Amino acid sequence: FADYVKGLTFGLWRPSFIVLHNTAVPTFAQWHDVPGAQRMANLQSYYRDTQKWSAGPHLFVADDLIWVFTPLTTQGVHSPSWNSVSWGVELVGDYSIEPMNPNLLANAVSALATLHGALGLDATKLKLHREDPLTTHICPGNEISKASFITQVTAKLTMNFPGEHPDMRTVA
């Protein structure tokens, strides 16, 4: 995934932050019941044909793969207030009722660190979908800790992008 992101060229559209989501349906327990390529085709049909959306979230993060769904260089559709300014990252599972698989968590932290590093984004600006004022459901679930994700992504960023980094909380 990191090699893929390194090969991208960003034009006029550049996200300012990442919004974290969960699939809820399918749950993590259901995810591998359908082969991955078929799962992505089903999701494409859902967003395009059922929802009538022009795109969807940018990534689906599973325990075995990081699936690019909407090109990372274009605006996606995933959070009503923030589609035009953010990447949408879906965690496979329902994190109101399921614990997070450790391999999925590792892939999620790696993907988020890669995205933050690619554009020099501030990991403390990460948002949960439920923080969108136009969202009415608890996404990505009550079991997701924003603080924990920020801590883990920041640590991974520091490891992947060594050197001095300004404290982004104090940069205007």
XYZ file of N, CA and C in Angstrom:
516
model
N 0.823 -1.189 0.000
C 0.000 0.000 0.000
C 0.866 1.251 0.000
N 1.929 1.240 0.797
C 2.826 2.401 0.846
C 3.445 2.667 -0.521
N 3.848 1.625 -1.234
C 4.409 1.801 -2.576
C 3.364 2.376 -3.524
N 2.131 1.906 -3.412
C 1.046 2.428 -4.242
C 0.866 3.931 -3.993
N 0.807 4.324 -2.737
C 0.590 5.733 -2.393
C 1.768 6.583 -2.865
N 2.997 6.078 -2.739
C 4.170 6.824 -3.197
C 4.090 7.139 -4.684
N 3.422 6.286 -5.451
C 3.318 6.466 -6.895
C 2.214 7.410 -7.332
N 1.424 7.921 -6.393
C 0.312 8.805 -6.751
C 0.778 10.232 -6.979
N 0.076 10.929 -7.861
C 0.298 12.351 -8.081
C -0.971 13.073 -7.674
N -0.832 14.005 -6.751
C -1.986 14.752 -6.263
C -2.076 16.072 -7.011
N -3.252 16.336 -7.555
C -3.489 17.562 -8.292
C -4.159 18.598 -7.417
N -5.228 19.162 -7.923
C -5.929 20.233 -7.214
C -6.627 19.740 -5.950
N -7.182 18.519 -5.978
C -7.876 18.011 -4.791
C -6.866 17.384 -3.844
N -6.799 17.932 -2.646
C -5.913 17.429 -1.597
C -6.688 17.429 -0.291
N -6.895 16.262 0.292
C -7.633 16.219 1.557
C -6.858 16.876 2.685
N -7.594 17.358 3.670
C -6.994 18.006 4.834
C -6.917 17.085 6.044
N -7.740 16.036 6.048
C -7.761 15.096 7.164
C -8.430 13.803 6.714
N -8.487 12.845 7.625
C -9.081 11.531 7.363
C -10.273 11.342 8.286
N -11.333 10.751 7.731
C -12.511 10.390 8.519
C -12.550 8.872 8.622
N -12.626 8.372 9.852
C -12.646 6.945 10.126
C -14.087 6.459 10.248
N -14.390 5.377 9.530
C -15.721 4.764 9.496
C -15.607 3.273 9.843
N -16.752 2.624 9.991
C -16.779 1.162 10.003
C -17.899 0.694 9.093
N -17.753 -0.517 8.567
C -18.761 -1.021 7.631
C -20.067 -1.360 8.337
N -20.020 -1.817 9.555
C -21.179 -2.324 10.301
C -21.763 -3.540 9.575
N -22.182 -3.364 8.337
C -22.636 -4.474 7.489
C -21.783 -4.429 6.232
N -20.984 -5.431 5.978
C -20.842 -6.656 6.749
C -20.020 -6.435 8.018
N -20.289 -7.295 8.988
C -19.473 -7.320 10.192
C -18.129 -7.958 9.831
N -17.180 -7.855 10.733
C -15.909 -8.529 10.496
C -16.131 -10.034 10.383
N -17.010 -10.571 11.214
C -17.292 -12.013 11.190
C -17.840 -12.460 9.831
N -18.518 -11.582 9.107
C -19.099 -11.909 7.801
C -18.177 -11.599 6.625
N -17.161 -10.774 6.833
C -16.366 -10.227 5.736
C -15.794 -11.302 4.820
N -15.212 -12.351 5.351
C -14.545 -13.365 4.534
C -15.496 -14.440 4.013
N -16.804 -14.285 4.254
C -17.783 -15.220 3.684
C -17.907 -15.063 2.176
N -17.472 -13.925 1.658
C -17.536 -13.613 0.224
C -16.116 -13.287 -0.224
N -15.673 -13.823 -1.373
C -14.327 -13.475 -1.845
C -14.174 -11.954 -2.001
N -12.959 -11.464 -1.736
C -12.710 -10.033 -1.708
C -13.136 -9.286 -2.956
N -12.797 -9.807 -4.129
C -13.162 -9.118 -5.376
C -14.678 -9.017 -5.509
N -15.384 -10.070 -5.112
C -16.852 -10.040 -5.172
C -17.403 -9.058 -4.139
N -16.788 -9.017 -2.968
C -17.214 -8.078 -1.926
C -17.095 -6.637 -2.450
N -15.977 -6.321 -3.099
C -15.785 -4.969 -3.642
C -16.799 -4.668 -4.741
N -17.090 -5.653 -5.593
C -18.104 -5.457 -6.641
C -19.478 -5.222 -6.010
N -19.789 -5.958 -4.950
C -21.067 -5.763 -4.249
C -21.138 -4.361 -3.640
N -20.048 -3.907 -3.052
C -20.024 -2.565 -2.463
C -20.147 -1.496 -3.544
N -19.487 -1.707 -4.661
C -19.608 -0.753 -5.776
C -21.065 -0.654 -6.224
N -21.720 -1.782 -6.362
C -23.134 -1.789 -6.755
C -23.991 -1.083 -5.710
N -23.723 -1.324 -4.445
C -24.478 -0.687 -3.373
C -24.366 0.835 -3.447
N -23.136 1.333 -3.509
C -22.946 2.788 -3.521
C -23.476 3.413 -4.811
N -23.211 2.795 -5.945
C -23.600 3.352 -7.239
C -25.098 3.183 -7.511
N -25.610 1.961 -7.341
C -26.967 1.648 -7.780
C -28.025 1.856 -6.704
N -27.712 1.507 -5.466
C -28.681 1.654 -4.377
C -28.647 3.059 -3.794
N -27.460 3.511 -3.416
C -27.319 4.835 -2.811
C -27.363 5.969 -3.839
N -27.031 5.638 -5.098
C -26.961 6.639 -6.191
C -25.852 7.663 -5.929
N -24.763 7.204 -5.302
C -23.634 8.080 -5.024
C -22.675 8.056 -6.211
N -21.949 9.139 -6.412
C -20.977 9.242 -7.502
C -19.665 8.526 -7.179
N -19.452 8.215 -5.926
C -18.245 7.523 -5.467
C -18.567 6.919 -4.103
N -17.559 6.476 -3.387
C -17.734 5.923 -2.049
C -16.543 6.312 -1.201
N -16.312 5.588 -0.109
C -15.128 5.836 0.708
C -13.866 5.520 -0.104
N -12.757 6.017 0.361
C -11.512 5.800 -0.360
C -10.912 4.417 -0.107
N -10.978 3.965 1.137
C -10.370 2.679 1.490
C -11.319 1.818 2.296
N -11.156 0.511 2.140
C -11.734 -0.485 3.036
C -10.541 -1.243 3.609
N -10.405 -1.204 4.933
C -9.280 -1.863 5.590
C -9.782 -3.138 6.246
N -9.210 -4.257 5.817
C -9.541 -5.571 6.375
C -8.299 -6.110 7.087
N -8.397 -7.321 7.577
C -7.271 -7.934 8.275
C -6.203 -8.431 7.319
N -6.580 -8.668 6.069
C -5.643 -9.235 5.108
C -5.220 -8.257 4.019
N -6.025 -7.230 3.757
C -5.733 -6.294 2.670
C -6.234 -4.898 2.997
N -5.657 -3.939 2.297
C -6.161 -2.574 2.283
C -6.695 -2.365 0.868
N -8.011 -2.252 0.758
C -8.662 -2.135 -0.545
C -8.849 -0.667 -0.905
N -8.325 -0.244 -2.052
C -8.589 1.101 -2.545
C -9.905 1.041 -3.301
N -10.859 1.847 -2.887
C -12.203 1.803 -3.461
C -12.449 3.008 -4.370
N -12.306 4.202 -3.840
C -12.360 5.433 -4.632
C -10.919 5.929 -4.737
N -10.483 6.352 -5.922
C -9.099 6.801 -6.057
C -8.732 7.846 -4.998
N -7.559 7.683 -4.436
C -7.103 8.575 -3.369
C -6.826 9.994 -3.857
N -6.789 10.176 -5.150
C -6.514 11.492 -5.728
C -7.783 12.249 -6.102
N -8.938 11.671 -5.770
C -10.214 12.322 -6.082
C -11.109 12.350 -4.849
N -12.056 13.244 -4.875
C -13.020 13.358 -3.776
C -13.880 12.094 -3.716
N -14.117 11.612 -2.512
C -14.997 10.467 -2.314
C -16.333 10.920 -1.759
N -17.176 9.932 -1.460
C -18.461 10.182 -0.809
C -18.500 9.265 0.407
N -18.545 9.878 1.607
C -18.497 9.061 2.820
C -18.987 9.807 4.056
N -18.925 11.123 4.081
C -19.311 11.889 5.265
C -19.879 13.228 4.799
N -21.157 13.471 5.043
C -21.834 14.609 4.416
C -21.122 15.958 4.536
N -20.585 16.263 5.681
C -19.952 17.575 5.867
C -18.537 17.638 5.315
N -17.893 16.490 5.123
C -16.461 16.489 4.876
C -16.020 15.795 3.594
N -16.931 15.425 2.702
C -16.535 14.736 1.468
C -15.497 15.517 0.674
N -15.650 16.819 0.608
C -14.780 17.624 -0.252
C -13.414 17.910 0.356
N -13.217 17.571 1.630
C -11.957 17.929 2.295
C -11.268 16.766 3.001
N -11.758 15.541 2.806
C -11.181 14.430 3.569
C -11.177 13.121 2.795
N -10.285 12.254 3.226
C -10.312 10.863 2.792
C -11.244 10.107 3.728
N -11.996 9.160 3.193
C -12.839 8.285 4.000
C -12.233 6.898 4.070
N -12.023 6.402 5.289
C -11.418 5.088 5.500
C -12.382 4.227 6.305
N -12.826 3.145 5.685
C -13.753 2.191 6.317
C -12.979 1.057 6.965
N -13.247 0.806 8.230
C -12.727 -0.365 8.925
C -13.770 -1.458 8.799
N -13.366 -2.620 8.327
C -14.297 -3.728 8.165
C -14.731 -4.220 9.535
N -16.040 -4.141 9.820
C -16.565 -4.642 11.079
C -17.596 -3.715 11.683
N -18.206 -4.200 12.743
C -19.185 -3.408 13.486
C -18.628 -3.203 14.889
N -18.037 -2.030 15.117
C -17.325 -1.779 16.356
C -18.197 -1.201 17.454
N -19.486 -1.537 17.366
C -20.377 -1.380 18.507
C -20.569 -2.730 19.182
N -20.314 -3.813 18.420
C -20.553 -5.162 18.957
C -19.363 -6.109 18.810
N -18.357 -5.749 18.008
C -17.234 -6.653 17.760
C -15.934 -6.052 18.289
N -15.038 -6.896 18.775
C -13.690 -6.396 19.071
C -12.920 -6.281 17.751
N -11.934 -5.410 17.709
C -11.161 -5.261 16.486
C -10.100 -6.332 16.392
N -10.039 -6.958 15.228
C -9.023 -7.951 14.937
C -7.645 -7.274 14.948
N -6.650 -7.857 15.614
C -5.322 -7.224 15.694
C -4.677 -6.971 14.334
N -4.867 -7.878 13.378
C -4.295 -7.674 12.040
C -4.992 -6.529 11.318
N -6.291 -6.388 11.519
C -7.021 -5.273 10.934
C -6.532 -3.959 11.548
N -6.365 -3.940 12.848
C -5.865 -2.741 13.523
C -4.491 -2.360 12.977
N -3.611 -3.336 12.816
C -2.268 -3.059 12.291
C -2.352 -2.490 10.876
N -3.216 -3.055 10.042
C -3.388 -2.532 8.683
C -3.970 -1.124 8.702
N -4.915 -0.883 9.596
C -5.533 0.442 9.689
C -4.505 1.488 10.105
N -3.720 1.197 11.120
C -2.703 2.145 11.588
C -1.677 2.392 10.480
N -1.273 1.337 9.799
C -0.311 1.475 8.705
C -0.891 2.326 7.572
N -2.128 2.057 7.185
C -2.768 2.829 6.109
C -2.908 4.298 6.489
N -3.357 4.556 7.708
C -3.532 5.939 8.154
C -2.192 6.673 8.221
N -1.162 6.006 8.723
C 0.159 6.635 8.778
C 0.680 6.918 7.373
N 0.466 5.992 6.461
C 0.903 6.190 5.078
C 0.203 7.387 4.457
N -1.098 7.492 4.652
C -1.848 8.619 4.087
C -1.424 9.935 4.723
N -1.316 9.958 6.039
C -0.873 11.183 6.716
C 0.516 11.594 6.228
N 1.398 10.637 6.111
C 2.755 10.931 5.676
C 2.832 11.403 4.233
N 1.982 10.855 3.377
C 2.023 11.207 1.952
C 1.772 12.688 1.713
N 0.874 13.274 2.494
C 0.539 14.689 2.296
C 0.937 15.564 3.473
N 1.654 15.001 4.432
C 2.070 15.781 5.592
C 0.900 16.223 6.449
N -0.115 15.369 6.550
C -1.287 15.717 7.348
C -1.015 15.520 8.836
N -1.695 16.287 9.631
C -1.591 16.236 11.084
C -2.509 15.133 11.608
N -1.940 14.109 12.212
C -2.731 12.977 12.707
C -3.730 13.387 13.786
N -3.476 14.492 14.482
C -4.415 14.921 15.523
C -5.711 15.466 14.932
N -5.739 15.671 13.624
C -6.956 16.162 12.948
C -7.877 15.024 12.512
N -7.463 13.763 12.771
C -8.297 12.612 12.454
C -9.691 12.803 13.046
N -10.704 12.440 12.281
C -12.079 12.563 12.762
C -12.772 11.204 12.693
N -13.691 11.003 13.597
C -14.590 9.849 13.534
C -15.853 10.303 12.817
N -16.422 9.434 12.028
C -17.616 9.788 11.257
C -18.709 10.368 12.150
N -18.850 9.835 13.348
C -19.902 10.312 14.250
C -19.714 11.768 14.665
N -18.524 12.320 14.448
C -18.276 13.726 14.766
C -18.832 14.678 13.706
N -19.185 14.154 12.556
C -19.781 14.980 11.501
C -21.149 15.443 11.990
N -21.395 16.741 12.043
C -22.685 17.226 12.563
C -23.891 16.766 11.749
N -23.667 16.311 10.513
C -24.776 15.839 9.689
C -24.935 14.322 9.722
N -24.215 13.654 10.606
C -24.303 12.201 10.734
C -25.149 11.855 11.946
N -26.018 10.867 11.768
C -26.985 10.532 12.817
C -26.740 9.180 13.475
N -25.658 8.501 13.138
C -25.405 7.193 13.747
C -24.006 7.154 14.363
N -23.804 6.162 15.219
C -22.544 6.032 15.969
C -21.544 5.251 15.115
N -20.837 5.957 14.287
C -19.847 5.354 13.393
C -18.501 5.995 13.714
N -17.485 5.235 13.896
C -17.281 3.822 13.611
C -17.567 2.871 14.772
N -18.482 3.194 15.618
C -18.837 2.333 16.739
C -18.233 2.829 18.033
N -18.890 2.487 19.118
C -18.454 2.943 20.444
C -17.137 2.334 20.904
N -16.728 1.241 20.286
C -15.492 0.570 20.695
C -14.244 1.198 20.083
N -14.410 2.179 19.201
C -13.276 2.841 18.558
C -12.862 4.049 19.389
N -11.597 4.081 19.764
C -11.045 5.191 20.520
C -10.238 6.092 19.578
N -10.707 7.305 19.396
C -10.002 8.267 18.562
C -8.601 8.532 19.129
N -8.507 8.735 20.424
C -7.213 9.016 21.056
C -6.225 7.883 20.818
N -6.688 6.645 20.919
C -5.820 5.499 20.697
C -5.335 5.460 19.255
N -6.240 5.702 18.308
C -5.831 5.719 16.901
C -4.801 6.820 16.657
N -5.041 8.004 17.180
C -4.103 9.114 16.979
C -2.736 8.760 17.552
N -2.705 8.174 18.736
C -1.443 7.782 19.362
C -0.703 6.754 18.508
N -1.421 5.740 18.039
C -0.776 4.686 17.251
C -0.325 5.183 15.880
N -1.141 6.016 15.253
C -0.773 6.559 13.941
C 0.428 7.486 14.082
N 0.442 8.309 15.114
C 1.574 9.210 15.348
C 2.863 8.414 15.560
N 2.791 7.343 16.324
C 3.972 6.503 16.549
C 4.459 5.885 15.238
N 3.533 5.407 14.436
C 3.893 4.803 13.140
C 4.469 5.860 12.200
N 3.903 7.045 12.204
C 4.422 8.143 11.391
C 5.864 8.460 11.769
N 6.121 8.538 13.059
C 7.466 8.848 13.550
C 8.450 7.768 13.122
N 7.995 6.513 13.138
C 8.845 5.403 12.732
C 9.079 5.418 11.213
N 8.018 5.692 10.434
C 8.112 5.641 8.977
C 8.736 6.888 8.361
N 8.617 8.009 9.052
C 9.125 9.281 8.554
C 10.013 9.901 9.627
N 11.227 9.334 9.825
C 12.098 9.830 10.900
C 12.572 11.261 10.630
N 12.976 11.900 11.680
C 13.467 13.270 11.590
C 12.658 14.165 12.495
N 12.948 15.428 12.424
C 12.232 16.386 13.261
C 10.866 16.678 12.663
N 9.884 16.725 13.528
C 8.514 17.042 13.141
C 8.012 18.135 14.063
N 7.450 19.196 13.513
C 6.882 20.228 14.389
C 5.686 19.675 15.134
N 5.438 20.203 16.301
C 4.224 19.843 17.044
C 3.069 20.511 16.313
N 2.313 19.727 15.554
C 1.272 20.261 14.689
C 0.146 20.931 15.469
N 0.056 20.651 16.756
C -0.993 21.292 17.544
C -0.694 22.771 17.764
N 0.569 23.162 17.591
C 0.922 24.558 17.828
C 1.175 25.325 16.541
N 1.128 24.637 15.387
C 1.338 25.296 14.113
C 0.039 25.926 13.655
N 0.077 27.187 13.278
C -1.142 27.902 12.856
C -1.571 27.444 11.487
